[in-house]
Short mmCIF file of C-alpha atoms and ligand atoms in Angstrom, two decimals:
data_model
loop_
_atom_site.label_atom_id
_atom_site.label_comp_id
_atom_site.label_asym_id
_atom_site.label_seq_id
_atom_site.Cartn_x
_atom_site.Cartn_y
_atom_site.Cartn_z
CA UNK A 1 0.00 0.00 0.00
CA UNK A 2 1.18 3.12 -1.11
CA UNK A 3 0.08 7.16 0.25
CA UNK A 4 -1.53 7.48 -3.11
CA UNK A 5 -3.89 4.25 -2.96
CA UNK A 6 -4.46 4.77 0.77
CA UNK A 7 -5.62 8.17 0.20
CA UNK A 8 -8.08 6.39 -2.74
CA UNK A 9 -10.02 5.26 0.74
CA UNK A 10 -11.05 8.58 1.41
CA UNK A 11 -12.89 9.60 -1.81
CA UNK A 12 -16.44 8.42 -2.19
CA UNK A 13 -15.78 5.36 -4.42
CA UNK A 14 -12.74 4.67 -2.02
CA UNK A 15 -15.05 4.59 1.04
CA UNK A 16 -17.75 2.78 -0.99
CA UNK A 17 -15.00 0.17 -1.61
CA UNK A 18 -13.97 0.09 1.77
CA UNK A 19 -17.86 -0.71 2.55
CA UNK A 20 -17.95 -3.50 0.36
CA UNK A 21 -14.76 -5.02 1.23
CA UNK A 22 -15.43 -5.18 5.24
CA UNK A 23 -18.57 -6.43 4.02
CA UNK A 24 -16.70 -9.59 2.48
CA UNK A 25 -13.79 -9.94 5.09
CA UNK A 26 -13.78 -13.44 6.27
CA UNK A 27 -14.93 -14.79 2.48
CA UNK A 28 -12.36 -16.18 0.59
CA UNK A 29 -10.20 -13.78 -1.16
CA UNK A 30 -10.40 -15.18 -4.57
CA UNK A 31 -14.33 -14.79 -4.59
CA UNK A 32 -13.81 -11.46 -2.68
CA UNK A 33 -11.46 -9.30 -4.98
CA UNK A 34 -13.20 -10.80 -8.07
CA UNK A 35 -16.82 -9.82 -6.30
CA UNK A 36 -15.18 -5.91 -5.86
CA UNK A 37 -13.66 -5.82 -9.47
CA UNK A 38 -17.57 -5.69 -10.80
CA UNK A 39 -17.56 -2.38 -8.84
CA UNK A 40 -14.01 -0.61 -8.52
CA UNK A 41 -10.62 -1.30 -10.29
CA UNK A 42 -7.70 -3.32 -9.19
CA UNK A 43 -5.67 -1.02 -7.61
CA UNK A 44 -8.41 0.34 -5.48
CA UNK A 45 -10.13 -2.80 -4.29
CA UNK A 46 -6.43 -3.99 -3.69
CA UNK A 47 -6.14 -0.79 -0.95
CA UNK A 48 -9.67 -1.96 0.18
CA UNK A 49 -8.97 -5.66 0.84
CA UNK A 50 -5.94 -4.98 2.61
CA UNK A 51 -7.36 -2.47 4.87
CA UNK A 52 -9.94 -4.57 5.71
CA UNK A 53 -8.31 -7.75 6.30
CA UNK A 54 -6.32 -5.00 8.59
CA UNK A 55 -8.94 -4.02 10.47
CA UNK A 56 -10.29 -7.69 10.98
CA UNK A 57 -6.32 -8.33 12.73
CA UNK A 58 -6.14 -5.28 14.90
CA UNK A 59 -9.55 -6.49 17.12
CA UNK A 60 -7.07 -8.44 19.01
CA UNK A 61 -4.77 -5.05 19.77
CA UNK A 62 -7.69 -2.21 19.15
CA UNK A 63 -10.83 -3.71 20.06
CA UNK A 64 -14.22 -2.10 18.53
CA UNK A 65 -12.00 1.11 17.35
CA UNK A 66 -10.06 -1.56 14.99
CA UNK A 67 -13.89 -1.13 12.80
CA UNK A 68 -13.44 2.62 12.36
CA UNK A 69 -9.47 2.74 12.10
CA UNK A 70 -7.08 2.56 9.35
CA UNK A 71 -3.56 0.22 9.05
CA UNK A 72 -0.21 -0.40 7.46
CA UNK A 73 0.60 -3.74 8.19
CA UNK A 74 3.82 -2.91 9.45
CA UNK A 75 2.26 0.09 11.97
CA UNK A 76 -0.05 -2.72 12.90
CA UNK A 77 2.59 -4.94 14.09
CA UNK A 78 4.34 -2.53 15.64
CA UNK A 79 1.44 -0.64 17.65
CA UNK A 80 1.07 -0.77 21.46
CA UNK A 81 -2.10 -2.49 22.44
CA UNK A 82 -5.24 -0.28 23.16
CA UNK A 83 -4.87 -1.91 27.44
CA UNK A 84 -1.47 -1.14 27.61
CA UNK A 85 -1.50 2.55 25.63
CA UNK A 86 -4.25 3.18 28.56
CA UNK A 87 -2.77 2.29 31.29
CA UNK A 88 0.65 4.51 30.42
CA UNK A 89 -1.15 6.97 29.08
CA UNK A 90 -3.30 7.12 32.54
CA UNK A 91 0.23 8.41 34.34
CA UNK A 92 -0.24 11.57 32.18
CA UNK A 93 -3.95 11.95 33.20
CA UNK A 94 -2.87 15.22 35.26
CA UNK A 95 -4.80 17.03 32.44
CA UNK A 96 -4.08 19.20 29.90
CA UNK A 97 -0.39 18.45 29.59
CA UNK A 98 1.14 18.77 26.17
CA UNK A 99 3.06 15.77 25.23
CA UNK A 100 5.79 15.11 22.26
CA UNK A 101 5.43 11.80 20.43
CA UNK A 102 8.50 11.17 19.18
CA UNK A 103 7.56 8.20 16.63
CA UNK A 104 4.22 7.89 16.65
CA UNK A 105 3.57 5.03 14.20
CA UNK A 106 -0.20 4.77 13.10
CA UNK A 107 -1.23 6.22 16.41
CA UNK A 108 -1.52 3.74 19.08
CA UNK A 109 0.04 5.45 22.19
CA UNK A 110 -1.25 8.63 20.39
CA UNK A 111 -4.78 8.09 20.76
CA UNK A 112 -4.33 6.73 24.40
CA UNK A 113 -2.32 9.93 25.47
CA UNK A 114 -5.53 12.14 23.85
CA UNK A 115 -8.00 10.43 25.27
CA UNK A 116 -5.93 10.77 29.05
CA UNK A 117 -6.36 14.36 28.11
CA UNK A 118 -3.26 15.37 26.68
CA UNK A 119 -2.54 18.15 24.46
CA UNK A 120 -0.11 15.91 21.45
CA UNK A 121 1.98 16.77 19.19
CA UNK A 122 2.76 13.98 16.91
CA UNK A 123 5.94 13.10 13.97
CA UNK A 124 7.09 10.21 12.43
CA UNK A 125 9.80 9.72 9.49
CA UNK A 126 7.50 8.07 7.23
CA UNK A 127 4.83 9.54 5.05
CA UNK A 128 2.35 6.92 4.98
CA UNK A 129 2.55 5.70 8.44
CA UNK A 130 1.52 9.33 9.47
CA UNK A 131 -1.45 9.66 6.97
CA UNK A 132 -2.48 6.28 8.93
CA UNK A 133 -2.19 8.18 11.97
CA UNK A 134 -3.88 11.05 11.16
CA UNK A 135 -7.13 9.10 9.38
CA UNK A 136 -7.14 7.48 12.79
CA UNK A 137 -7.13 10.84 14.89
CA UNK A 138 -9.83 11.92 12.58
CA UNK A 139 -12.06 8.82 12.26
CA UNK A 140 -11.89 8.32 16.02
CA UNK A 141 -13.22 11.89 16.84
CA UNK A 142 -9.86 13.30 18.43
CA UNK A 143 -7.20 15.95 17.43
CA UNK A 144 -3.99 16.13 17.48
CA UNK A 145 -1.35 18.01 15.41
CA UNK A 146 0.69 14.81 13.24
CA UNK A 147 3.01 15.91 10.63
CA UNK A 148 6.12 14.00 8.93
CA UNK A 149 9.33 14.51 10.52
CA UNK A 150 12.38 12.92 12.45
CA UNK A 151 12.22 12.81 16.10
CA UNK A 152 15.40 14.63 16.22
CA UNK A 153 13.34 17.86 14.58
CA UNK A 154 11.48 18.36 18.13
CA UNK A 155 12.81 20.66 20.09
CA UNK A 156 11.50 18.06 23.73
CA UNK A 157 11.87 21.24 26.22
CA UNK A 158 9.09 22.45 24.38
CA UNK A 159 6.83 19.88 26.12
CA UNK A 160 5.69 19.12 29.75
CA UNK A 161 6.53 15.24 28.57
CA UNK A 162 8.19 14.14 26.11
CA UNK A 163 7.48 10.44 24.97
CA UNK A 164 9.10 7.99 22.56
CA UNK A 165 8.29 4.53 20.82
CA UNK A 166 11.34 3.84 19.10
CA UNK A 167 11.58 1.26 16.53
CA UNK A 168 12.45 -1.48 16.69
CA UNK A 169 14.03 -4.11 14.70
CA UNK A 170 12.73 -7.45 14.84
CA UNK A 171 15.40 -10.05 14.54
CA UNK A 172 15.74 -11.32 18.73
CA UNK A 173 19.60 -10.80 19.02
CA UNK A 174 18.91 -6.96 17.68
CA UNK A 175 15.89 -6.30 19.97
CA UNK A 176 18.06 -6.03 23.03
CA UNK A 177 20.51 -3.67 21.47
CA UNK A 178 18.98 0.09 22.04
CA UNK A 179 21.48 1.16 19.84
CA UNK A 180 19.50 -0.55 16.76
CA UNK A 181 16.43 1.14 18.02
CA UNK A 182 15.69 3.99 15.31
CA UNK A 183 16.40 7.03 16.62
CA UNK A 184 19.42 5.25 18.56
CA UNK A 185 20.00 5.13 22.36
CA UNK A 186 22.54 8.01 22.10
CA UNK A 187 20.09 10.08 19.80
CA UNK A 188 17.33 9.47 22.37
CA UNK A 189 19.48 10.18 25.45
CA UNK A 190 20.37 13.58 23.77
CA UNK A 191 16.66 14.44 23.39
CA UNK A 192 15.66 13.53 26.64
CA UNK A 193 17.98 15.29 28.58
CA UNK A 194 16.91 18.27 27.36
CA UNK A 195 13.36 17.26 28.04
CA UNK A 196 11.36 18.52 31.34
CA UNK A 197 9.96 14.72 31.68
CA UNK A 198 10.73 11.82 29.57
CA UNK A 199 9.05 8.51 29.13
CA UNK A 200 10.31 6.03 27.13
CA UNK A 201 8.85 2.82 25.85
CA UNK A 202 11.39 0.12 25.39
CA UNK A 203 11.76 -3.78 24.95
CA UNK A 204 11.33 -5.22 27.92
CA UNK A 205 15.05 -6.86 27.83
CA UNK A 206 16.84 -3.94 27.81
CA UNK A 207 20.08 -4.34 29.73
CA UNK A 208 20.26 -2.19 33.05
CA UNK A 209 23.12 -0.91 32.69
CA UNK A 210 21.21 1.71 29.72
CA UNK A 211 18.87 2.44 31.86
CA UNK A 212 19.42 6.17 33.33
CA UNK A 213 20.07 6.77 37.20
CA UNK A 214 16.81 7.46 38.82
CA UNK A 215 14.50 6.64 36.14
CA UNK A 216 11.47 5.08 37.60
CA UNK A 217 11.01 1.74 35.23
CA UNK A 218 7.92 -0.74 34.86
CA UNK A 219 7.95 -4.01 33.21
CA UNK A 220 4.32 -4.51 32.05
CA UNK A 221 3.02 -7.88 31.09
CA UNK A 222 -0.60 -8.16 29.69
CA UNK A 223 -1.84 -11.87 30.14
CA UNK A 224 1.13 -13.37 31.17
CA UNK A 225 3.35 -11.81 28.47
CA UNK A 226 6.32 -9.09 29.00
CA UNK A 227 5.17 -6.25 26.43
CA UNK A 228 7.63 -3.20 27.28
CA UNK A 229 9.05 -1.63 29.97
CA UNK A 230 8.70 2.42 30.42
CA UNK A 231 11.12 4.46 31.69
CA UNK A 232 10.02 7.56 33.16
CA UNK A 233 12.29 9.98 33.61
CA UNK A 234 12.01 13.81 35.45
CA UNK A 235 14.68 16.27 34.57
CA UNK A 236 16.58 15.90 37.91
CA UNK A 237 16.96 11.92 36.87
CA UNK A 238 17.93 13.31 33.90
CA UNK A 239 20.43 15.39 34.53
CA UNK A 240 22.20 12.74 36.67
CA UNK A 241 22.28 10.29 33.80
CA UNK A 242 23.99 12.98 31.29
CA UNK A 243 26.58 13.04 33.54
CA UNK A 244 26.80 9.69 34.38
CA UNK A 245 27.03 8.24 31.41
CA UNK A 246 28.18 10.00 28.16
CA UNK A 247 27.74 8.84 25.05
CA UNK A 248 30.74 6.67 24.39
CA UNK A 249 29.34 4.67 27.48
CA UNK A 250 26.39 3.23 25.74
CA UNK A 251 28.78 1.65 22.47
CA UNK A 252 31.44 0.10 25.23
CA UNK A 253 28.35 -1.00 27.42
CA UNK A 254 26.95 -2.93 24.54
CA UNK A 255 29.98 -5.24 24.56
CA UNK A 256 28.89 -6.13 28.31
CA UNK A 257 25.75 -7.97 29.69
CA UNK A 258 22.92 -6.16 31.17
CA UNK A 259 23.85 -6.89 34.90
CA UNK A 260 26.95 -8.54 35.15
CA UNK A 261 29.05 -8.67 38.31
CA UNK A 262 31.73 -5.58 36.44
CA UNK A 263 28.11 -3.26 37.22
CA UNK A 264 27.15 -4.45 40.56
CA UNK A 265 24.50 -3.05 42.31
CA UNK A 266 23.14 -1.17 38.97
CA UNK A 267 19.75 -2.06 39.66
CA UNK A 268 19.85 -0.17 42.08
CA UNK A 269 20.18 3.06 40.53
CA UNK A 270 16.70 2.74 39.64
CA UNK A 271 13.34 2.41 40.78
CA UNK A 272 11.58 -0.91 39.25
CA UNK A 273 8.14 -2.14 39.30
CA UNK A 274 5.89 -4.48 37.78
CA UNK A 275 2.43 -4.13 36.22
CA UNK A 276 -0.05 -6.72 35.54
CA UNK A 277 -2.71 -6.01 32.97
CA UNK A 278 -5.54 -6.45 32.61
CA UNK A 279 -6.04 -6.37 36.26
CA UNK A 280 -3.42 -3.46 37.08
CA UNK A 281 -2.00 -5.75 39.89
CA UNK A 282 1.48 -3.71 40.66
CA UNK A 283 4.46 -4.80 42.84
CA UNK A 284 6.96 -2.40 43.72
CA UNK A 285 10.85 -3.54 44.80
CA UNK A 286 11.58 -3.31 48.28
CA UNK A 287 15.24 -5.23 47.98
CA UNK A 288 13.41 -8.07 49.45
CA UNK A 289 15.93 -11.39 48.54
CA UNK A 290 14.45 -15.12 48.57
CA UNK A 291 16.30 -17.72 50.33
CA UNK A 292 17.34 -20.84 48.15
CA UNK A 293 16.20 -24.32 49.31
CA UNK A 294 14.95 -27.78 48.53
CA UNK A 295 12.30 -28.28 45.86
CA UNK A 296 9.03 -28.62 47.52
CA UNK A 297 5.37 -29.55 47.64
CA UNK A 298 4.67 -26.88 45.21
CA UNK A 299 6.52 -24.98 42.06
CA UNK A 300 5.65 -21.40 41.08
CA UNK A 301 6.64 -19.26 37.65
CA UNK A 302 6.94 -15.72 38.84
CA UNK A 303 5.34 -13.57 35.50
CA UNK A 304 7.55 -12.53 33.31
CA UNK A 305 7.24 -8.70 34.36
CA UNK A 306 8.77 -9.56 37.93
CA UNK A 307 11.60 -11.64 36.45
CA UNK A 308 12.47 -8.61 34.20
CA UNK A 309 12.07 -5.96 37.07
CA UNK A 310 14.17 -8.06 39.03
CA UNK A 311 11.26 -8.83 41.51
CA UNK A 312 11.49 -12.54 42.39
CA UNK A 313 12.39 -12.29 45.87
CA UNK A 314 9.29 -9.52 46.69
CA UNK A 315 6.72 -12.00 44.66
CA UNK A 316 8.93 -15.19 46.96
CA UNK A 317 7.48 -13.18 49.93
CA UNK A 318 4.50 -12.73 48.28
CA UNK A 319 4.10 -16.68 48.27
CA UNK A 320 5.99 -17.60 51.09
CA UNK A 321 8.34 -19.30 48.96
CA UNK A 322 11.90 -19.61 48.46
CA UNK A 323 14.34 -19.82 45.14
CA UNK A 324 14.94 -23.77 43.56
CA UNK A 325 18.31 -22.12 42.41
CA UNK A 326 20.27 -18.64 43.08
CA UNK A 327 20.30 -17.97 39.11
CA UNK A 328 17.13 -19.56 38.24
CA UNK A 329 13.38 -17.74 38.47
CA UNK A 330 11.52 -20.51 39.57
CA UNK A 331 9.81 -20.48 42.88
CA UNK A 332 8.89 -23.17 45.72
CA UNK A 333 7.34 -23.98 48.44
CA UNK A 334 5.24 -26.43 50.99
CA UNK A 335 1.85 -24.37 51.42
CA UNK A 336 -0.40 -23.73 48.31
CA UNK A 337 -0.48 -20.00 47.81
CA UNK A 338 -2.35 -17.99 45.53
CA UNK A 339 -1.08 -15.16 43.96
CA UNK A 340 -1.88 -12.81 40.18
CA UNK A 341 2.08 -12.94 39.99
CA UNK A 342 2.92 -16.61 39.73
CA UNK A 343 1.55 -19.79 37.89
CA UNK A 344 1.51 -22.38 40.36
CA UNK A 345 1.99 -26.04 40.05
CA UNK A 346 1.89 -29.28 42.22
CA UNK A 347 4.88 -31.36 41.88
CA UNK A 348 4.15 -34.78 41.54
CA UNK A 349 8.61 -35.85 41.03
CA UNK A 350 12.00 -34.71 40.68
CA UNK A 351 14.55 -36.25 38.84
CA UNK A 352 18.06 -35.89 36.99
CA UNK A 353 16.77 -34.89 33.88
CA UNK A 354 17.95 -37.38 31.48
CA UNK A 355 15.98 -38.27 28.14
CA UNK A 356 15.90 -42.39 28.96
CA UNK A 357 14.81 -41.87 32.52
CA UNK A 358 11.79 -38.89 31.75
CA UNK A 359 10.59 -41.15 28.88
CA UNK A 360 10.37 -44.19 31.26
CA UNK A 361 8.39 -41.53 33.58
CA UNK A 362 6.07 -40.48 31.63
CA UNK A 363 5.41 -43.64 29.97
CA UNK A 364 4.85 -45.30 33.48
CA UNK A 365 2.04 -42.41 33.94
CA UNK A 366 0.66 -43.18 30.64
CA UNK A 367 1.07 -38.84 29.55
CA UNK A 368 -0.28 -38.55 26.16
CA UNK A 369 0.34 -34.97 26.27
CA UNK A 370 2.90 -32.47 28.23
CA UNK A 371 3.33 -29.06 28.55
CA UNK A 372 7.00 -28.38 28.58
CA UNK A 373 8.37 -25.13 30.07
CA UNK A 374 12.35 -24.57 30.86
CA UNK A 375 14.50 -21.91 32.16
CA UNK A 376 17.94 -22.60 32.29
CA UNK A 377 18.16 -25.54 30.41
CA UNK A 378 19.71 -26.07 27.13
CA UNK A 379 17.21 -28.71 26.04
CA UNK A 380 15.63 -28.09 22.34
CA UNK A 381 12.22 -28.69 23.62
CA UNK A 382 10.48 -29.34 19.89
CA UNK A 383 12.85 -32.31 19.67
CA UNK A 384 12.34 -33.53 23.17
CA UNK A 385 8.97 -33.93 22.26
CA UNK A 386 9.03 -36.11 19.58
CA UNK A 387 11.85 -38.25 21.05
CA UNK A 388 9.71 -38.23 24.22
CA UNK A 389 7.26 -40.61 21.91
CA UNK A 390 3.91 -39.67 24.46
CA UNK A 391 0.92 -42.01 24.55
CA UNK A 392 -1.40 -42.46 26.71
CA UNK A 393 -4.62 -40.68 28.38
CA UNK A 394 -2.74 -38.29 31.14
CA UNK A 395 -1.46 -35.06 30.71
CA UNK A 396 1.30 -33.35 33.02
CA UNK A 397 3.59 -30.52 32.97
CA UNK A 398 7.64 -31.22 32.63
CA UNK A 399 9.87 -28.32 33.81
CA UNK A 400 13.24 -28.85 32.68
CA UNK A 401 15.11 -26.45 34.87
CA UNK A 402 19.21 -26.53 36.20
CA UNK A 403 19.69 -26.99 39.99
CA UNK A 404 23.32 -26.12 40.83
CA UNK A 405 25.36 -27.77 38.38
CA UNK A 406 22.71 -30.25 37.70
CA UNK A 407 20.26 -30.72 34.82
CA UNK A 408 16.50 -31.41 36.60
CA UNK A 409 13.22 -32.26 35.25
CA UNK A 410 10.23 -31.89 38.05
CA UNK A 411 6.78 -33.43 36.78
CA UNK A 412 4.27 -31.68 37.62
CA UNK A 413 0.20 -30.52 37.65
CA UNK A 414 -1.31 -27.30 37.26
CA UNK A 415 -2.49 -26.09 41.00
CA UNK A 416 -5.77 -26.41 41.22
CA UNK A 417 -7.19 -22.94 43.61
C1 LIG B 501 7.25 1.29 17.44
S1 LIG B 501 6.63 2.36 16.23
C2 LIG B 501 5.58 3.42 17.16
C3 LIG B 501 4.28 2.79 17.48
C4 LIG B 501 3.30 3.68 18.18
N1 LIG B 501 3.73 4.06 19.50
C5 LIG B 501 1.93 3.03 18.26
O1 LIG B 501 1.49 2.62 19.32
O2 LIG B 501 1.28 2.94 17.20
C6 LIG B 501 8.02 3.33 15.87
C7 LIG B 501 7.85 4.35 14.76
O3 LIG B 501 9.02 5.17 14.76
C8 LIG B 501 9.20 5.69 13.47
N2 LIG B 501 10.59 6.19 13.42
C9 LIG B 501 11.74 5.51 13.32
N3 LIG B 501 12.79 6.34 13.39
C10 LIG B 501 12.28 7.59 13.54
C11 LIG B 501 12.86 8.88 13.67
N4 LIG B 501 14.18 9.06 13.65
N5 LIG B 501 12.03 9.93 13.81
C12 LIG B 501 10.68 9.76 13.83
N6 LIG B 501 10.09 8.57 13.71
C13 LIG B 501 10.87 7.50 13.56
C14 LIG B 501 8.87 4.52 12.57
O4 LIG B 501 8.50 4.99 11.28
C15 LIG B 501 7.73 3.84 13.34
O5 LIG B 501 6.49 4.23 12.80
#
């Protein structure tokens, strides 16, 4: 899709188009496009389908506003969820302040921040994405200023907040490395410490040792997956960090992992919490440190918010539990406890995790199918699986886990609360 057949949508055929092609989402797209070329030519019932089929994917993300609002699939993708935009956008709900948007894609965080009652002004680098965002503004009753520009064109002291979505590219190794967000770290650093207030969404990995002194950072999961973490940042935190750490820091820090024993103490220069959504369950760090003992009656996965945030001994205390491991983020303990910020399992064994003796295992308790979860354990679980050969009736739950030096598996059930 191009800014010149997107902007076909908006004249009358183009929104009769549109109609007729919502009309037919779901049908098969054959019998669909041929259906629309009775009415419209190719190119515009090619802008049609697409935005339709669009709209049909962002339910999941938008909701009912996915009906009324317009997509690239790429600004799609890349769009913060309509829960999650609320719920960081609800910080800001102070009123009336007047926000930067750095990169604001097709408008995600952008229409959460309005609706919170901020005052936005909005850029992006590329054309299309912001005639996406502005159709969206429009057809969602809002306003906002959007225009096409780089980030690095704001001038952030203009605003009482400045905020940024970088991009971000998608290749795993990459996604950790905020210098291969777009703006970069350094370009972002730059801009907010000449900001008033900064917040900053990032990937949720982000080593620690990027993240500013005295930022206030939250790790937000929405049903049980990480989605971001945010750093908010005032000008005093921000003025510590310029100093702190200049430039050159951030390319020799990239050599280094996040929280290795050469930064220790780093998280420490910040504060971290963790948000559960839907339910806006939040746990704040209070330096609280779980013990490390014996596997017992029970196993619990912290979320993956807490892990980030560095929270498993508070959500330990939370369950009364202790550590399997000092490295590892799995939980246990002898009383079942109930909490939004673990999964909890019964253990039913524990053994040396070895491919001959779990097969035997699970054979013996006839498990046709298992759930396999691991964390720090090298095991390819795909191919476990099918050398595993399950049959049978039962189903269990293997965590294949470390435990000191030593490779574990512990069988288990889901609790049942
Ligand atoms: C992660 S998306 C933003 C998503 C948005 N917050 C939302 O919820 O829809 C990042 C956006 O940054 C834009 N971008 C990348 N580099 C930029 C730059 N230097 N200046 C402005 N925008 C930029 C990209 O075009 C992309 O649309």
């Amino acid at each position: 899709m191009d800014l010149e057949s997107f902007g076909r949508l908006f004249t009358p055929e183009g929104r009769k188009a549109l109609g007729a092609a919502v009309e037919l989402a779901g049908a098969d797209p054959v019998v669909a496009a041929s259906s629309l070329r009775k009415g419209f030519d190719a190119g515009l019932v090619g802008a049609a389908l697409t935005q339709a089929g669009l709209r049909r994917r962002a339910v999941v993300k938008f909701g009912v506003d996915a009906a009324a609002m317009y997509f690239t699939p790429h600004g799609l993708e890349q769009a913060t969820r309509v829960e999650v935009a609320e719920h960081r956008a609800g910080r800001l709900r102070a009123g009336g302040l007047v926000v930067g948007d750095a990169c604001c894609g097709i408008g995600g965080d952008l229409i959460a921040l309005v609706r919170a009652g901020c005052q936005v002004d909005a850029v992006d680098l590329d054309p299309l994405t912001v005639a996406v965002a502005r159709a969206n503004v429009e057809a969602l009753g809002l306003s906002a200023a959007v225009r096409v520009a780089g980030a690095e064109s704001l001038d952030p002291g203009a605003y009482d907040v400045l905020f940024a979505d970088p991009a971000r590219r998608s290749s795993s190794q990459r996604t950790f490395d905020p210098n291969a967000y777009s703006p970069t770290w350094p370009v972002l650093m730059e801009m907010v410490s000449r900001a008033r207030a900064a917040c900053l969404k990032v990937a949720p990995g982000i080593p620690y040792e990027f993240i500013p002194a005295g930022a206030d950072v939250e790790w937000v999961s929405f049903r049980g997956e990480v989605k971001e973490a945010v750093l908010w940042m005032d000008s005093a935190a921000v003025g510590g960090f310029a100093a702190e750490y200049p430039a050159k820091r951030f390319r020799d820090s990239l050599e280094r992992h996040s929280d290795s024993p050469e930064n220790p103490g780093s998280e420490e220069r910040f504060g971290r919490r963790a948000t559960l959504l839907p339910s806006g369950d939040e746990l704040v760090a209070t330096g609280t440190q779980a013990v490390v003992g014996a596997v017992g009656r029970y196993l619990y996965e912290p979320d993956g918010a807490a892990v980030r945030a560095h929270l498993v001994g508070e959500v330990a205390e939370l369950v009364g539990g202790r550590l399997i491991d000092p490295q590892i983020a799995y939980l246990t303990g002898d009383t079942a406890a109930a909490s939004p910020w673990v999964a909890g399992y019964e253990v039913l064994d524990v053994m040396p995790f070895s491919l001959k003796r779990l097969r035997a295992a699970l054979r013996e308790r006839r498990v046709g199918v298992a759930t396999i979860k691991k964390r720090g354990s090298a095991v390819d679980v795909e191919r476990l699986r099918k050398d595993l050969r399950l049959s049978g009736d039962n189903s269990i739950v293997v965590i294949l886990t470390r435990i000191g030096e030593r490779p574990t598996a512990i069988l288990a059930t889901e609790m049942a609360l």
